[in-house]
Coordinates of C-alpha atoms in Angstrom, one line a residue:
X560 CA 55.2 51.6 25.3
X561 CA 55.5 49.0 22.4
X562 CA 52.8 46.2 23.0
X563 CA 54.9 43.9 20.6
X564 CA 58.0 43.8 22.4
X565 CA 56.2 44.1 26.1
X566 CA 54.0 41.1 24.2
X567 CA 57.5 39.2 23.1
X568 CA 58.9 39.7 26.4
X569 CA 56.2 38.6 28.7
X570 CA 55.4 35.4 26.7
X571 CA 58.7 34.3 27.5
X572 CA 57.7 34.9 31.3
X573 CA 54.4 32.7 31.2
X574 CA 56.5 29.8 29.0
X575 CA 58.7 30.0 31.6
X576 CA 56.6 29.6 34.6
X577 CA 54.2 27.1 32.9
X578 CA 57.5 24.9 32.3
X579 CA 59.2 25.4 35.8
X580 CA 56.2 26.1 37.8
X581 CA 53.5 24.2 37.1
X582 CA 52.0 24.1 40.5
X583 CA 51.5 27.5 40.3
X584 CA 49.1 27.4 37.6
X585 CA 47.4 25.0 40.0
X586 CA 47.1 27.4 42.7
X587 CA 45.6 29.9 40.0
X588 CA 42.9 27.8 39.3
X589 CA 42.3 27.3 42.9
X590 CA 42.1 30.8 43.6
X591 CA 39.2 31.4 41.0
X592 CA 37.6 28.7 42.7
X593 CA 37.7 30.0 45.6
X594 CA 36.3 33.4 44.7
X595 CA 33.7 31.6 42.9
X596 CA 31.9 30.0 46.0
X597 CA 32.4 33.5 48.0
X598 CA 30.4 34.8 45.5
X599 CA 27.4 31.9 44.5
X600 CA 25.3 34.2 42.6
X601 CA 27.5 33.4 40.1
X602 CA 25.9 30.4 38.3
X603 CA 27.6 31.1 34.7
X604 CA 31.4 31.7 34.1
X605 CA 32.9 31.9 29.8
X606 CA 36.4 30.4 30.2
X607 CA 38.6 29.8 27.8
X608 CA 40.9 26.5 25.9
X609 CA 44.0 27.2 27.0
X610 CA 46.8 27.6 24.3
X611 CA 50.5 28.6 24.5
X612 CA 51.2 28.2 27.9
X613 CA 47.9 30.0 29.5
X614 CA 47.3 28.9 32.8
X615 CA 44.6 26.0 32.8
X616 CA 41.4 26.1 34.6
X617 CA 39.4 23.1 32.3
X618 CA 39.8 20.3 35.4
X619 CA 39.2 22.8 38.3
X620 CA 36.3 24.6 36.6
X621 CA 34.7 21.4 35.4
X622 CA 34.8 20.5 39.2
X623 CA 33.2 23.3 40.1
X624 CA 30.4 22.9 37.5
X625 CA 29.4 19.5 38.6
X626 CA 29.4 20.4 42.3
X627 CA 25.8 22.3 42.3
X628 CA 23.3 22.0 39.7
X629 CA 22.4 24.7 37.3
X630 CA 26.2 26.3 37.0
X631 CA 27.2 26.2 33.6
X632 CA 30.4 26.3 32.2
X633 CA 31.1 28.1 28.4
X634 CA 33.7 28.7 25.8
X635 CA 34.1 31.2 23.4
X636 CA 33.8 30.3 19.5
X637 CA 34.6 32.6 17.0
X638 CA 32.3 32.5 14.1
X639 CA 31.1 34.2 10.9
X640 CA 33.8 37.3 12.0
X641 CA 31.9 37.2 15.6
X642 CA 33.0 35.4 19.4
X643 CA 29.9 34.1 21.1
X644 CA 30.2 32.1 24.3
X645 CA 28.6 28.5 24.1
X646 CA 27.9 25.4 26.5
X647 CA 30.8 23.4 27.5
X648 CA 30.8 20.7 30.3
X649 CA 33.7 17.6 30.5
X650 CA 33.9 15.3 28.1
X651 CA 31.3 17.4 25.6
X652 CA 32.6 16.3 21.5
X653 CA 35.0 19.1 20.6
X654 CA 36.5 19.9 17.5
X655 CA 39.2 22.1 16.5
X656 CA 38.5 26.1 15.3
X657 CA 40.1 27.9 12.9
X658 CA 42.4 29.3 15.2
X659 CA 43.7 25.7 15.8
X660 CA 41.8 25.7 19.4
X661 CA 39.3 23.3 20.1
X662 CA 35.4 24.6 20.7
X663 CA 32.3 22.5 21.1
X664 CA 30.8 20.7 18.7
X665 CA 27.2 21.4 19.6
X666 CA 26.6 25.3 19.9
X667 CA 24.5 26.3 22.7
X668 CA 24.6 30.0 23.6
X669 CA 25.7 31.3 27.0
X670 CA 25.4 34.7 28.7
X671 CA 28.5 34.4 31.0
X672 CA 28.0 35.8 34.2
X673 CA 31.2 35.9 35.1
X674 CA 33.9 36.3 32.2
X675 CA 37.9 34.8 32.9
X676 CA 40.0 36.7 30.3
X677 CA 43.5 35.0 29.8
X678 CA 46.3 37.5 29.9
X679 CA 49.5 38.1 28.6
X680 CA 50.3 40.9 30.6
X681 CA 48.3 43.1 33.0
X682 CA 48.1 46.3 35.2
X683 CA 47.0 47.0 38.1
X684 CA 44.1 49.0 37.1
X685 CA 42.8 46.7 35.0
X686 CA 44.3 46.9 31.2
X687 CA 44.4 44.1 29.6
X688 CA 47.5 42.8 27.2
X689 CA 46.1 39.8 24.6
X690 CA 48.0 38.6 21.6
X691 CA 46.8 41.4 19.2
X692 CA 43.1 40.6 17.3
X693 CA 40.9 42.4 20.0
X694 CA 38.3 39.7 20.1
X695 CA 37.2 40.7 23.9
X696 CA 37.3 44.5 23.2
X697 CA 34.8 44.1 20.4
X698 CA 32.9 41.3 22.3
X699 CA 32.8 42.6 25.6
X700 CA 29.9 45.5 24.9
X701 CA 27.9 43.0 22.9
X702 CA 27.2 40.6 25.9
X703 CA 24.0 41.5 27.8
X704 CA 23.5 41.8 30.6
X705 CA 27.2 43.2 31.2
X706 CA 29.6 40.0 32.4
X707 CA 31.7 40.9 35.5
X708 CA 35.6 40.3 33.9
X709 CA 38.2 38.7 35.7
X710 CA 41.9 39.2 34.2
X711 CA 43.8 35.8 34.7
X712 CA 47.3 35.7 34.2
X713 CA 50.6 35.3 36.6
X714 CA 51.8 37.7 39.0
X715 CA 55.3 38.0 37.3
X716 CA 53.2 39.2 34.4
X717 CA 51.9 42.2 36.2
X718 CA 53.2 45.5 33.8
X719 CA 51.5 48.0 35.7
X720 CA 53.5 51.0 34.6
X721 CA 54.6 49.4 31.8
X722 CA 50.8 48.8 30.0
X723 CA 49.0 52.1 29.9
X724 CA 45.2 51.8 28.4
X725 CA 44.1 52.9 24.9
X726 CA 41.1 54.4 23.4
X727 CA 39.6 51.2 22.9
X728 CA 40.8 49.1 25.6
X729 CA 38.3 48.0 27.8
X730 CA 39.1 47.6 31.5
X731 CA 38.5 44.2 33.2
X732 CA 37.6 44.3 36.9
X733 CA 39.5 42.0 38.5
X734 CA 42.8 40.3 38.5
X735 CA 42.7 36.6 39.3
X736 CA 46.8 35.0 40.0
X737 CA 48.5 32.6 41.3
X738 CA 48.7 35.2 44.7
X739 CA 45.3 35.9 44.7
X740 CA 41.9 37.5 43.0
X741 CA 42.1 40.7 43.7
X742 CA 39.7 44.0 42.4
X743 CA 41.6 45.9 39.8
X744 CA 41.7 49.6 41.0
X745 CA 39.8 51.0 38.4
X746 CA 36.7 48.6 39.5
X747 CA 33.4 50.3 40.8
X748 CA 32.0 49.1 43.5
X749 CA 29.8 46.1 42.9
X750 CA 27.7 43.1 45.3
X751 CA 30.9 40.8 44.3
X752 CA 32.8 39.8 46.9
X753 CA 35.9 42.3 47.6
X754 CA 39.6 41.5 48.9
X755 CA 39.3 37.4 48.6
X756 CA 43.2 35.8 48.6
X757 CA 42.6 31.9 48.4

């Protein structure tokens, strides 16, 4: 398996859809909604800014946090070699990281609940493909109480047999797509809501 070109390869599938499909990163969104209010003790979800051609949840997430009072939406900020999660609502002052992706101005600290993971690629069990740094395998055991993860990404990126996990990979447990959000198979049982296609 070579991440690099696997990475390469399926980048050019998500440009692709995001270009030619756009509706379907509507439908994504929709989905995660969805599986949200099946499962309303979830309050908390850390999303993400979306950058080169990651599907975008921002508008439909936002909706969802202004629905009911006390959810609470957050992104994550990389800071002092560390990514936290902090408060982000619509229309909240943002200014741009050094990663060239824009963060919140004022940093108030979450502890996501629920944590959407953009993906490059995934499998069906779970294993997550991201562009390289490792940010969420480093983060991931430093958020307490433990967030359930949700891998969000396009069916046509599925590389189940393709992306086999490493050592330090850490396995998200469920897959959110255009199709549906779905438990990856490696996922213990939990109180979450299984087998929801919105």
């Amino acid at each position: 398996m070579d991440k690099k070109l696997l990475r390469k390869e399926l980048l050019a599938v998500r440009q692709e859809i995001a270009a030619t499909r756009p509706e379907a990163a509507k439908e994504l969104a929709r989905n995660i909604v969805g599986w949200l209010e099946a499962n309303p003790q979830f309050s908390s979800v850390g999303l993400y800014y979306p950058i080169q051609s990651e599907p975008d949840l921002m508008e439909a997430l936002g909706a969802w946090q202004s629905e009911k009072p006390g959810r609470m939406l957050a992104l994550p900020v990389v800071m002092k070699g560390k990514m936290g999660y902090y408060q982000w609502t619509p229309g909240v002052e943002m200014v741009e990281s050094g990663f060239h992706i824009m963060v919140p101005k004022e940093k108030i600290p979450v502890v996501p609940q629920v944590l959407l993971a953009p993906c490059i690629g995934f499998s069906d069990i779970g294993c997550r493909l991201g562009y390289g740094a490792g940010w969420f395998d480093r983060t991931l055991p430093t958020i307490k109480p433990a967030p359930v993860t949700v891998a969000v990404s396009y069916e046509a990126c599925n590389a189940t047999g393709r992306l086999e996990a490493e050592p330090h990979d850490i396995l998200l447990q469920w897959i959110a797509t255009e199709r549906d959000v779905r438990p990856a198979r490696s996922r213990v049982k939990t109180t979450v809501t299984d087998s929801q296609s919105f």
